[in-house]
Coordinates of C-alpha atoms in Angstrom, one line a residue:
X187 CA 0.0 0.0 0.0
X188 CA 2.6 1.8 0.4
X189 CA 3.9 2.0 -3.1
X190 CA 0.4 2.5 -4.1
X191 CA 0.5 5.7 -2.7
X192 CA 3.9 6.6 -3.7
X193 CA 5.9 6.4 -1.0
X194 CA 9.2 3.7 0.5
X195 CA 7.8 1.1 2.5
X196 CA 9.5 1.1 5.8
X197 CA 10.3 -2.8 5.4
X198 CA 10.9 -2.9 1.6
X199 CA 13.9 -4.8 2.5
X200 CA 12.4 -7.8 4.6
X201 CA 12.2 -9.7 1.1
X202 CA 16.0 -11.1 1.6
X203 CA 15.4 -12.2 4.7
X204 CA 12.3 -14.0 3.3
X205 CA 14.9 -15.1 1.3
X206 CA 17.4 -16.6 3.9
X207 CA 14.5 -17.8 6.5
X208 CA 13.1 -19.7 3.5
X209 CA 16.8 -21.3 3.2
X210 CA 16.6 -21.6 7.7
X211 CA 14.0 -23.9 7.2
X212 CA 14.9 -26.0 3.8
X213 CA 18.6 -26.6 4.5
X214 CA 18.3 -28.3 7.7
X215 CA 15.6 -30.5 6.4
X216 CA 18.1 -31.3 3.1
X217 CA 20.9 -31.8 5.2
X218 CA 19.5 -34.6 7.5
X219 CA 18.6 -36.3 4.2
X220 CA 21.9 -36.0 2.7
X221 CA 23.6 -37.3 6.0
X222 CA 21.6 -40.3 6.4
X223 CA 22.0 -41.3 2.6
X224 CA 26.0 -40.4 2.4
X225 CA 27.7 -41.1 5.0
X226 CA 31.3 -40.3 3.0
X227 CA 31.9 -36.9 3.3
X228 CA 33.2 -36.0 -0.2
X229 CA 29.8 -37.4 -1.3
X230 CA 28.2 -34.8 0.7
X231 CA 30.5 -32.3 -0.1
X232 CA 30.0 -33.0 -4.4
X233 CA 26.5 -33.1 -3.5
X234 CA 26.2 -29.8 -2.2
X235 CA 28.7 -28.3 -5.1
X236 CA 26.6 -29.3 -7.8
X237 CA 23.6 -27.8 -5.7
X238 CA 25.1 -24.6 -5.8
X239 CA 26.3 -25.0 -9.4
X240 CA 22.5 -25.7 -10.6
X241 CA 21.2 -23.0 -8.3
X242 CA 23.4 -20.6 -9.9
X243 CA 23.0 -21.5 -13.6
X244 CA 19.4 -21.1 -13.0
X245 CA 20.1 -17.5 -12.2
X246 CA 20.7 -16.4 -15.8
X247 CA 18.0 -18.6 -17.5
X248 CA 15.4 -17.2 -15.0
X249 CA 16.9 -14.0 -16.4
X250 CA 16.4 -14.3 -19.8
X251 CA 13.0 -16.3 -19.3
X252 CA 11.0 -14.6 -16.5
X253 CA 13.3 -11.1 -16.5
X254 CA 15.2 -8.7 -14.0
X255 CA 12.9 -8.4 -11.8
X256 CA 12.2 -12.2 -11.3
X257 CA 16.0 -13.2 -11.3
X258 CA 16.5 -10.3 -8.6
X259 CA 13.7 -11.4 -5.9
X260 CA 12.9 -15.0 -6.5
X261 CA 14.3 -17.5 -4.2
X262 CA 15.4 -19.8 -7.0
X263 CA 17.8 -17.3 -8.6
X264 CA 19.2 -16.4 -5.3
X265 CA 19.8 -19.7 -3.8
X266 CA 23.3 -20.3 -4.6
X267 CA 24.5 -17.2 -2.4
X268 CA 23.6 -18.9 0.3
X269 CA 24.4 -22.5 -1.4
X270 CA 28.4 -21.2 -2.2
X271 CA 28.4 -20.7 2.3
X272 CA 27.4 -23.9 2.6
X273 CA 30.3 -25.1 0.4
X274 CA 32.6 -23.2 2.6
X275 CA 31.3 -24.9 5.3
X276 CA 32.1 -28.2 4.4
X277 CA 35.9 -27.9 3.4
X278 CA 35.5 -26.6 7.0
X279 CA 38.9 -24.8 8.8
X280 CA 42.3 -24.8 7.0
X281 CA 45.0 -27.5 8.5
X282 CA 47.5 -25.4 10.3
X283 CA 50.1 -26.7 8.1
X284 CA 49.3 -25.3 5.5
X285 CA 52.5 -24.9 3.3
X286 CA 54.4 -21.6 2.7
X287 CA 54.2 -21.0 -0.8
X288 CA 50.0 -21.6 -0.7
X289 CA 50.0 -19.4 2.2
X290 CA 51.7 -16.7 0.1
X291 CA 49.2 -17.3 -3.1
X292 CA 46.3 -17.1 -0.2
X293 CA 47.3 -13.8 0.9
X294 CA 47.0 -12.0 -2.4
X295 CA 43.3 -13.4 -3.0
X296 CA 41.5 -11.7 -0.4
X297 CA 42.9 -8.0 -1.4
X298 CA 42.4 -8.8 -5.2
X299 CA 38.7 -10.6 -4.0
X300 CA 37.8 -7.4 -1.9
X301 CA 39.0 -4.8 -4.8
X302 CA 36.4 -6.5 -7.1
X303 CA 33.9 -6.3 -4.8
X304 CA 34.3 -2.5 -4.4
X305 CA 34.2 -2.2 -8.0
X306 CA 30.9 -4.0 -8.5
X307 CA 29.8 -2.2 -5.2
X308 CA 30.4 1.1 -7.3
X309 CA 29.9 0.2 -10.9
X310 CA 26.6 -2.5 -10.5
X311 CA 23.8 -0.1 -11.2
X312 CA 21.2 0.3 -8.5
X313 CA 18.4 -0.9 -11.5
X314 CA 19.2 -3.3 -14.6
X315 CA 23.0 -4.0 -15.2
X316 CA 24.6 -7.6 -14.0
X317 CA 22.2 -7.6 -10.7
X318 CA 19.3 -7.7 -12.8
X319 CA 20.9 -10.7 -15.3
X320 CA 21.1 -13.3 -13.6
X321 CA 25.5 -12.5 -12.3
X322 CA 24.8 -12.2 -8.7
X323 CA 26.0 -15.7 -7.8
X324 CA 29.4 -14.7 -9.0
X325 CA 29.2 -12.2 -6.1
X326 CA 28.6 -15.1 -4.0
X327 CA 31.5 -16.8 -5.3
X328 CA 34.0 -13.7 -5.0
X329 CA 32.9 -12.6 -1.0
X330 CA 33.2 -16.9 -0.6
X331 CA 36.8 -16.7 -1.6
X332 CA 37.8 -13.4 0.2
X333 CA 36.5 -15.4 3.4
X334 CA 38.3 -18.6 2.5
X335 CA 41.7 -16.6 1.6
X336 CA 41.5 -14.9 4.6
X337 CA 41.3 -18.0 6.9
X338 CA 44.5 -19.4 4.8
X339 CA 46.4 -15.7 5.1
X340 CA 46.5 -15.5 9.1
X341 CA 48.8 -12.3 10.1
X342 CA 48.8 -10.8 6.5
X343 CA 48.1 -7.3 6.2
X344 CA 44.4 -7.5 5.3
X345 CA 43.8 -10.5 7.7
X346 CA 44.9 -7.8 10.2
X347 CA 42.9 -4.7 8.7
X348 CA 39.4 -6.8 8.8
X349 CA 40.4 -7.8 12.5
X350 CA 40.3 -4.3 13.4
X351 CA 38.1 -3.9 16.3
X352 CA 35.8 -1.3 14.8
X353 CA 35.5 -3.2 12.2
X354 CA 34.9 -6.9 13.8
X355 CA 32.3 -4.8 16.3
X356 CA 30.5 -4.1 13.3
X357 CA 30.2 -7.4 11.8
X358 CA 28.9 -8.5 15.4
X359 CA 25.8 -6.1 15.0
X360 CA 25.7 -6.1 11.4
X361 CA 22.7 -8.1 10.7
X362 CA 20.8 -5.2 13.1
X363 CA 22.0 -2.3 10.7
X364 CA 20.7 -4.3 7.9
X365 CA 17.5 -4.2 9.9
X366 CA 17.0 -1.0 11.3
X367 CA 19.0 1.1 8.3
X368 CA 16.2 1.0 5.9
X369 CA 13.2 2.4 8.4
X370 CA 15.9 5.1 9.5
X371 CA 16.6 5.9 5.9
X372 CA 13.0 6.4 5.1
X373 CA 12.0 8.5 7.5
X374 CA 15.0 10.6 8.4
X375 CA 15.0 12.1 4.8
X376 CA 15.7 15.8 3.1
X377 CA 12.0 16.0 3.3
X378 CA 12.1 16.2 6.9
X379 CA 15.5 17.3 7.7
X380 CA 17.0 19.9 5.9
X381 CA 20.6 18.6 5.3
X382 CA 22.9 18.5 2.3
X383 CA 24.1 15.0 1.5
X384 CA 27.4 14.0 3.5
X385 CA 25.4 15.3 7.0
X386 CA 22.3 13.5 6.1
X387 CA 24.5 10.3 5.3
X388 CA 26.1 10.7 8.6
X389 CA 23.0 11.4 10.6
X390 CA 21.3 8.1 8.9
X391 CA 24.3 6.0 9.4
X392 CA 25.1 6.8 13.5
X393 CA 21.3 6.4 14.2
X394 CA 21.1 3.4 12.2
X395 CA 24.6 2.1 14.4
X396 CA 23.1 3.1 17.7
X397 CA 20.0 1.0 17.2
X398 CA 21.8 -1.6 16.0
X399 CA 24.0 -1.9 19.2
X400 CA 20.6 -1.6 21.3
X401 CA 19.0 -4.1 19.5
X402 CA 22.3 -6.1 20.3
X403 CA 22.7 -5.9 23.7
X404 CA 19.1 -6.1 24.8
X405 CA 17.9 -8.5 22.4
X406 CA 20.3 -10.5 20.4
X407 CA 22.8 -11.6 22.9
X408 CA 20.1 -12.1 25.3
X409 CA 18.4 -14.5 23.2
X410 CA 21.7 -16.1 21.9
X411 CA 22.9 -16.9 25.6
X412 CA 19.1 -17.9 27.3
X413 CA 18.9 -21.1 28.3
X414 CA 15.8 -23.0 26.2
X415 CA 15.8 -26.1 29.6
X416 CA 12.3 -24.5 29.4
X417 CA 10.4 -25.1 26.5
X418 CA 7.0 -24.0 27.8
X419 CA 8.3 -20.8 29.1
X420 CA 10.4 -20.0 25.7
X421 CA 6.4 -20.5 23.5
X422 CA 4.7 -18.4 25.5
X423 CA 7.0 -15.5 25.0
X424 CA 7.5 -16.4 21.2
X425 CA 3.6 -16.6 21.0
X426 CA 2.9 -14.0 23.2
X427 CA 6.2 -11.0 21.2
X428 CA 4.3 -12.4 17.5
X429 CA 0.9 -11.4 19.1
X430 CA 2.0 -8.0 20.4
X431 CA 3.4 -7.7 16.8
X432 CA 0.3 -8.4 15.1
X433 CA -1.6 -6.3 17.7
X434 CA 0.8 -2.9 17.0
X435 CA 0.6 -3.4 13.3
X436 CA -3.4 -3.7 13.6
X437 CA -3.2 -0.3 15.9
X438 CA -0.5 1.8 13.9
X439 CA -1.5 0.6 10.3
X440 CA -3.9 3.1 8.0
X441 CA -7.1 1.2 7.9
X442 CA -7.1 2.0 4.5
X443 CA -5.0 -0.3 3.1
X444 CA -4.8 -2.6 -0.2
X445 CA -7.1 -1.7 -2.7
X446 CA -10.2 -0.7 -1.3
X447 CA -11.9 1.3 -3.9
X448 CA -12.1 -2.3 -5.7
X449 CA -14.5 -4.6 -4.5
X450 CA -17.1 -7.3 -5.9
X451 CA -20.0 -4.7 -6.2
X452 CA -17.7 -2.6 -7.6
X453 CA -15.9 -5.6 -10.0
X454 CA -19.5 -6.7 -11.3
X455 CA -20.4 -2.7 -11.9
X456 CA -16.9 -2.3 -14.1
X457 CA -17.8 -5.6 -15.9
X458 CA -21.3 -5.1 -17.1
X459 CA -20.5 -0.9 -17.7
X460 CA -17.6 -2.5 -20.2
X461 CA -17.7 -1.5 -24.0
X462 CA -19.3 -4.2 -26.1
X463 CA -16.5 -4.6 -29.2
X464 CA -18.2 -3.8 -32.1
X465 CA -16.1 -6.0 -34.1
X466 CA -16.6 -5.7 -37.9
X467 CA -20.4 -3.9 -37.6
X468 CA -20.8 -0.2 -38.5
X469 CA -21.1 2.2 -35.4
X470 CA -24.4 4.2 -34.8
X471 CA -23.2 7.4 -35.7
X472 CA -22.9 9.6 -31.8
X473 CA -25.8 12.1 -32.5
X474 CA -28.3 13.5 -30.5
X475 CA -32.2 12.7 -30.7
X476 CA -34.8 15.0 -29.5
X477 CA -35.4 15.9 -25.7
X478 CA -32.5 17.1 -24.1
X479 CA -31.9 14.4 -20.9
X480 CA -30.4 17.2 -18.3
X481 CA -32.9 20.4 -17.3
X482 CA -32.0 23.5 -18.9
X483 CA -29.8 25.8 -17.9
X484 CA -27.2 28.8 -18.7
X485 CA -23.6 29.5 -19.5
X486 CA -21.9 31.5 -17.4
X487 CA -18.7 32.7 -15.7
X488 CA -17.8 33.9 -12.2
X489 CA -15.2 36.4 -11.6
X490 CA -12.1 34.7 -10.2
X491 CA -12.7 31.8 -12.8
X492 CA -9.4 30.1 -14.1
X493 CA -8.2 31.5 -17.2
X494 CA -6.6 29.3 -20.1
X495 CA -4.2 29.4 -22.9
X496 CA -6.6 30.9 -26.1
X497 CA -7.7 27.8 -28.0
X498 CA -7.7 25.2 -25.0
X499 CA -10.7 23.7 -23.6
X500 CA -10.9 23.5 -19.7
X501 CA -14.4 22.3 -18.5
X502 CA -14.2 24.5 -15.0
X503 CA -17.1 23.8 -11.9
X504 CA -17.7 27.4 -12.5
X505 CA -19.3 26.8 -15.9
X506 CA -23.2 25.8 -15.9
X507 CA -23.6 25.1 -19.4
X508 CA -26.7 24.1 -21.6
X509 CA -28.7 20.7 -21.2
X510 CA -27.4 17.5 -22.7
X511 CA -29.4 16.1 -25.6
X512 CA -30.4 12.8 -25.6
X513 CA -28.4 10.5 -27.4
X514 CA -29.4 7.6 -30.2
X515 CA -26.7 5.0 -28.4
X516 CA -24.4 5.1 -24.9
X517 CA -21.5 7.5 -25.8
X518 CA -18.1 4.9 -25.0
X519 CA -15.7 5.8 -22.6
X520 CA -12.3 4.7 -22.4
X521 CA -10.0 5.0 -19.0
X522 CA -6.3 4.9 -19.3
X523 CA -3.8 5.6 -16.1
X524 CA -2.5 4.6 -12.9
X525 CA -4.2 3.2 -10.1
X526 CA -5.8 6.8 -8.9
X527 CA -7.6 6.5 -12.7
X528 CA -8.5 3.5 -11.9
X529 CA -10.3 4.4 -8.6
X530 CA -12.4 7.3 -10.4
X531 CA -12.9 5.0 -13.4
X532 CA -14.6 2.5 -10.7
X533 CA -16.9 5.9 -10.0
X534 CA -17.3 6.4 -13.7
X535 CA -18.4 2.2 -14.1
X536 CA -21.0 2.8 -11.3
X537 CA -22.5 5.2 -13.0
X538 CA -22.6 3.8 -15.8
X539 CA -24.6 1.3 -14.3
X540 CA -27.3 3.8 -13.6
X541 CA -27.0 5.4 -16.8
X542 CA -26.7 2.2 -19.2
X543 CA -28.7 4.7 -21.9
X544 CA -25.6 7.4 -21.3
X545 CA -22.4 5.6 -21.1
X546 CA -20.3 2.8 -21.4
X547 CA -17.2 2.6 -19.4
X548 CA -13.6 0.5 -19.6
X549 CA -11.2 0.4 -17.5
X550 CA -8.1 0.4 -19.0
X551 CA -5.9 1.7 -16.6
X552 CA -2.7 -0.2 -15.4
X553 CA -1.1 0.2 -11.4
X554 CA 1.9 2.1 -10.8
X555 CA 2.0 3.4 -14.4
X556 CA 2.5 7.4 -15.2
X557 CA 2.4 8.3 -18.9
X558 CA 5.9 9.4 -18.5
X559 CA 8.8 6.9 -19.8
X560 CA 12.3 5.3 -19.3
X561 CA 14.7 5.7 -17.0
X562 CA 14.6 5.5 -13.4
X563 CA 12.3 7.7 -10.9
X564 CA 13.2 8.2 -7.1
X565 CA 10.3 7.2 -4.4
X566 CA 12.8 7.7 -1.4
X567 CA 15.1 5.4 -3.7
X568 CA 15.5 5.0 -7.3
X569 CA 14.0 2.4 -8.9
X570 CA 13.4 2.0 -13.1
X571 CA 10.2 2.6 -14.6
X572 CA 8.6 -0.6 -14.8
X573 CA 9.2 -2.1 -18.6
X574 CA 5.9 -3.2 -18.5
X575 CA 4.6 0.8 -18.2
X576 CA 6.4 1.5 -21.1
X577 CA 5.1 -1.7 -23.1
X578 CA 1.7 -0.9 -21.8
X579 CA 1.2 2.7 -23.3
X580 CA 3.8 2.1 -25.9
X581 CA 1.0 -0.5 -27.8
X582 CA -1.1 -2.7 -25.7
X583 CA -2.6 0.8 -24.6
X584 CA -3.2 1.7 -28.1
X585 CA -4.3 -1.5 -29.4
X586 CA -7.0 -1.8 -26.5
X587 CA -8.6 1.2 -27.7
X588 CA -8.5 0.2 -31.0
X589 CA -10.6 -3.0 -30.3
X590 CA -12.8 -0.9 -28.2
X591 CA -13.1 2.0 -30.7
X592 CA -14.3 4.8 -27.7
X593 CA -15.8 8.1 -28.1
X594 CA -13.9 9.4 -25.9
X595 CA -11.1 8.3 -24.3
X596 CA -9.7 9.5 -20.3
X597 CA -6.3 9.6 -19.6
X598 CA -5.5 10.8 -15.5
X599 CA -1.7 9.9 -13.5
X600 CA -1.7 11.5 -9.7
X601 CA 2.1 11.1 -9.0
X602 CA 4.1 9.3 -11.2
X603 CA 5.0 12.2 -13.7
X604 CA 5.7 14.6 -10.7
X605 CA 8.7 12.5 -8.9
X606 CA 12.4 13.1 -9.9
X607 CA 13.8 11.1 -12.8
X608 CA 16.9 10.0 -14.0
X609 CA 17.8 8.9 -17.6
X610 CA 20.5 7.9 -20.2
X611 CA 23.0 10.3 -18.8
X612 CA 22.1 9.5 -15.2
X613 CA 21.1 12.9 -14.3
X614 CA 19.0 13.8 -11.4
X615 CA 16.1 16.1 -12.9
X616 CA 12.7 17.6 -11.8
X617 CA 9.5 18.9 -13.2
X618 CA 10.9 22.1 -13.4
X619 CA 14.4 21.3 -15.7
X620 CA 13.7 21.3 -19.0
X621 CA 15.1 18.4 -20.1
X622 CA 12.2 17.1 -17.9
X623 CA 9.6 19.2 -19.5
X624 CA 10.7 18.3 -23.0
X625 CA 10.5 14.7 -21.9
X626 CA 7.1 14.7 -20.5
X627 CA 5.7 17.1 -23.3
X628 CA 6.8 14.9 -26.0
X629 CA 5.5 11.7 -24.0
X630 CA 2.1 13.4 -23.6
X631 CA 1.8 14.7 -27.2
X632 CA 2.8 11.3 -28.5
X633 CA 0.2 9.3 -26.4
X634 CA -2.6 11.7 -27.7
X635 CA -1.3 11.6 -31.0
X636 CA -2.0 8.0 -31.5
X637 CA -4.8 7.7 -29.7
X638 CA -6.2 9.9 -32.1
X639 CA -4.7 8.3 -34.8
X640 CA -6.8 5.4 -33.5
X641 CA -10.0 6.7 -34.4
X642 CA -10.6 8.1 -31.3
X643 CA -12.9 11.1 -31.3
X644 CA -11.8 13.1 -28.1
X645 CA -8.9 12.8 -25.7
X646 CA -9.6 14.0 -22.2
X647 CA -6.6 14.8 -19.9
X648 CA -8.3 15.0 -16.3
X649 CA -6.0 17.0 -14.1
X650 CA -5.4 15.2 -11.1
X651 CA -5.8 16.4 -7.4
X652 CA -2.7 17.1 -5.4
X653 CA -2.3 13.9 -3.2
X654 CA -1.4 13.5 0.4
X655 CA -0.3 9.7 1.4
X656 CA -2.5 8.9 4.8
X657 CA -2.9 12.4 5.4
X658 CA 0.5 12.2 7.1
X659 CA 1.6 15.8 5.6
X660 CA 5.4 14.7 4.8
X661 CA 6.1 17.3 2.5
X662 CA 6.8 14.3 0.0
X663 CA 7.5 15.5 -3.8
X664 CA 4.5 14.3 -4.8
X665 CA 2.4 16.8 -2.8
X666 CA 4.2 19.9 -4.2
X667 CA 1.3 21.9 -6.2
X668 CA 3.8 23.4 -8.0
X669 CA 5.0 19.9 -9.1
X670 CA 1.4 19.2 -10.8
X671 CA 1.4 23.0 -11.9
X672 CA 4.1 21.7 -14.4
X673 CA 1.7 18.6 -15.8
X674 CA -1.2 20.9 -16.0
X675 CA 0.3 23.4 -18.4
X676 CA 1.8 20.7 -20.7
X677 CA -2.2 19.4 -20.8
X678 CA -3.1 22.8 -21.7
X679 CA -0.3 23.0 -24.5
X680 CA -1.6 20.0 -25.7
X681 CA -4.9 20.7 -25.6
X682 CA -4.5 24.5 -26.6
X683 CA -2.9 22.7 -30.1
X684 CA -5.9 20.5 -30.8
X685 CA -8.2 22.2 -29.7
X686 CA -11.3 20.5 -31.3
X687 CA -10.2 16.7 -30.3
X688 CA -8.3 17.3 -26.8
X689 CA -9.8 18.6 -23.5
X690 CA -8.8 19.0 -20.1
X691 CA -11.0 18.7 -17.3
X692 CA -10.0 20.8 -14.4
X693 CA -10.9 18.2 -11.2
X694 CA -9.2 20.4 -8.7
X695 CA -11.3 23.2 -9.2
X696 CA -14.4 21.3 -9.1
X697 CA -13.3 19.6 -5.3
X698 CA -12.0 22.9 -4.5
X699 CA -15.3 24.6 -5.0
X700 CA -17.6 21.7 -3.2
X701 CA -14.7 21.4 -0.7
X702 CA -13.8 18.0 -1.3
X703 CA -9.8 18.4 -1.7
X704 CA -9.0 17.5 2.1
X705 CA -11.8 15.1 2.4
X706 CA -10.8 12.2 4.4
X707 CA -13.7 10.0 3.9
X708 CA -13.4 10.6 0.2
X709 CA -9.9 9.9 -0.3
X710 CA -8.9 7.8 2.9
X711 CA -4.7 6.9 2.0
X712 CA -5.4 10.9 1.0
X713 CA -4.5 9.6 -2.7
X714 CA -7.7 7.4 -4.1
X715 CA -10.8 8.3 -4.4
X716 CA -13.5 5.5 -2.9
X717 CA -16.0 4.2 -4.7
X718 CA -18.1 6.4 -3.3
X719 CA -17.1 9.3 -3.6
X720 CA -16.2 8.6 -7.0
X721 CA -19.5 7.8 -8.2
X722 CA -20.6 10.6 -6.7
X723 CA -17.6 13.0 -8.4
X724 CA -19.0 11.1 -11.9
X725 CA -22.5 12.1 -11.3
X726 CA -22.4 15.4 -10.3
X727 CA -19.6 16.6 -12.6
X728 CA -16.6 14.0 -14.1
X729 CA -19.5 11.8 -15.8
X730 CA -21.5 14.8 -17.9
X731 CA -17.8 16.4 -18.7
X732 CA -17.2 13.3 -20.3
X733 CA -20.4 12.9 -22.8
X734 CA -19.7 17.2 -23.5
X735 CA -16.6 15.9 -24.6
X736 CA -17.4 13.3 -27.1
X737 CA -20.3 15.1 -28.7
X738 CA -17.7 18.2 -29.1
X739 CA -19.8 20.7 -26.6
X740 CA -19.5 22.6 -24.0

């Protein structure tokens, strides 16, 4: 939930030790086996080599079959890390006579191992490069030989640099800076503390230490040294700390989690409200009948309205414009966007519902997807734009609309466009550089472009509320007006082009005047809309905005 929203999750980086505990409870389970089925030790030990060796084959195949993403999480493609240790294990201690000349060729591996591990600390890329295809279990191998060299090099001078005490103090609590350095990174951010880089480093990494050594001395050597002659005693407190757990996170946990504004009402509305493909038959042309089906009423404008580029259409709340006329067929609406345009689509399919004779609604909208593409964007770390984002509105986007052929056709993105970005040259830029702007102009203009070489009649660029994640006010990037102010004028160039097939609808205005922006009960994770309160934004405002749009009125 929290990437829906936008932000770092707190424990993004409890998936390795999924990882290792999955590994906690296999191994032990493999190695009884294995002892009870070879008893000669070399068998063991060729048993377990060609473990790791399949393991870490399978790293590059899942690479090129299932992708990056697959070969960097999955348990399968990481296995041989921990497989290579196991190795290590059994070839066990070095014999203390260990000859002269192998004890010299020992002593230049571990430097040479722990240069190359700098390098690929430096030069791996923090998304794509060798992590992402499939070369981590070379890693494995490398930090495998460094500790075997180092066990064969006793007294040389990096055995005696790593045997620092500092440094051997910190590989006794590393496994709680691995723990606690994530949350501490997260929330002790530039967002919250104003600090240039090198201070905020060295702020994140003392309190990331000093919790570490807390967490040592009151709970990990504590547990490490208790005596377990009481089993009964040992289950209650294990039940009893999981409980507690589950009790805090129940407490301290948004209720609004997961993906409320989908549900089954809500899943059978979007179904049945879904555009029948009308395959190879001819279209009834979108023309009104007779009777108008809303009562009449009058254009007009009040002072303080927004003003716009000349030639592009905003529909503003502080227009009431003429009646709608009733139409000979359902005009077809298309939704395309993240998951926020998914949440008012849900609205739109509802109403739909009740208006069968009006509208027709699909939901074409894909999670965790701005319109924006390539390269990496920062949400409290850098991570790439998903491939499939770019696949999606590159041509499955397209040729979904194409099947559908839509009057009309909604695009809306809350924060993904708004967040820093990085691309070829690795340069950090924002909404307001210009190599940014040019980016997401050309991005914008291209998606319309071939929407409307689709056949698509109207392209409606919603602008989107400003969010704010649980209502938690962290001054993230994503809730900087100024931010969207940049997306909203590259609609309004767009639309301000074309201005008989593009319009932008302005949302914010329309909350701003029924003061709905800082609604909690509308919005509860204070970035999607429920269902209903999107129904209810659809029928008294998004919905008719939509039809004006595809019959070309105002």
């Amino acid at each position: 939930f929290a990437d829906a929203a936008g932000q770092p999750s707190p424990v993004e980086h409890f998936w390795s030790l999924a990882i290792e505990e999955q590994f906690y409870w296999l191994w032990p389970l493999v190695f009884v086996a294995l002892s009870r089925r070879a008893t000669d030790p070399g068998r063991r030990l060729r048993f377990v080599v060609w473990a790791t060796v399949a393991t870490g084959l399978s790293a590059p195949a899942i690479a090129a079959v299932w992708g990056g993403d697959a070969v960097y999480w999955a348990t399968p493609a990481r296995a041989s890390e921990i497989l290579v240790g196991a190795v290590v294990a059994f070839i066990g201690h070095p014999r203390r006579a260990t000859e002269a000349v192998q004890r010299r060729l020992w002593r230049w591996v571990a430097p040479a191992g722990l240069a190359m591990l700098a390098l690929a600390v430096v030069l791996f890329p923090s998304s794509g490069g060798p992590a992402f295809a499939g070369f981590l279990p070379l890693v494995g191998l490398l930090s495998a030989a460094v500790l075997f060299a180092l066990e064969r090099s006793a007294g040389s001078p990096t055995h005696r640099l790593l045997s620092l005490r500092p440094l051997v103090g910190l590989g006794r609590i590393s496994y709680g800076v691995y723990l606690f350095h994530w949350p501490v990174f997260v929330v002790i951010d530039r967002r919250r503390f104003d600090l240039d880089d090198a201070p905020l480093l060295a702020v994140r990494l003392l309190v990331s230490v000093g919790l570490a050594l807390v967490s040592y001395y009151a709970l990990e050597r504590p547990i490490r040294t208790l005596e377990l002659g009481r089993p009964r005693l040992v289950a209650t407190w294990s039940l009893g700390g999981t409980a507690a757990v589950v009790l805090v996170s129940i407490a301290l946990v948004p209720a609004a989690v997961g993906d409320y504004w989908s549900s089954k009402a809500v899943d059978e509305a979007v179904s049945a409200a879904r555009i029948d493909p009308p395959g190879t038959a001819e279209l009834i042309p979108l023309v009104p009948s007779s009777a108008p089906t809303t009562p009449p009423g009058t254009t007009t404008t009040r002072p303080g309205m927004p003003t716009t580029a000349p030639g592009t259409s905003i529909t503003s709340p502080e227009t009431t414009a003429a009646p709608l006329p009733r139409l000979e067929r359902p005009v077809r609406i298309v939704v395309g966007g993240d998951s926020t345009a998914e949440a008012l689509g849900a609205g739109l399919a509802l109403w739909a519902g009740e208006r069968p004779d009006l509208a027709q609604v699909s939901l074409l909208a894909t999670v965790g997807c701005g319109f924006l593409r390539g390269g990496d964007l920062f949400v409290g770390d850098w991570r790439p734009v998903a491939p499939t984002c770019d696949e999606w509105f590159g041509s499955r986007f397209i040729a979904e609309v194409e099947a559908v052929r839509p009057d009309v056709v909604m695009l809306h993105s809350t924060s993904w466009d708004v967040l820093d970005h990085r691309w070829e040259d690795g340069t950090v830029r924002n909404p307001f550089d210009p190599e940014f702007v040019g980016r997401l102009s050309a991005d914008y203009a291209t998606l319309t472009e071939r929407l409307l070489e689709a056949g698509v009649t109207r392209v409606v660029w919603v602008r989107q509320p400003v969010p704010n994640p649980f209502w938690l006010g962290e001054r993230q990037d994503q809730e900087d007006p100024s931010r969207h102010q940049v997306v909203y004028d590259v609609v309004d160039d767009i639309a301000a082009a074309r201005p008989l097939s593009v319009r932008v609808v302005d949302l914010p205005a329309w909350l701003a005047s029924e003061d709905l922006v800082d609604d909690r009960d509308s919005r509860p994770d204070g970035v999607h809309w429920s269902p209903t309160a999107a129904l209810d934004i659809t029928r008294r405002f998004l919905g008719e905005q939509l039809v004006r749009a595809a019959l070309g009125i105002e």
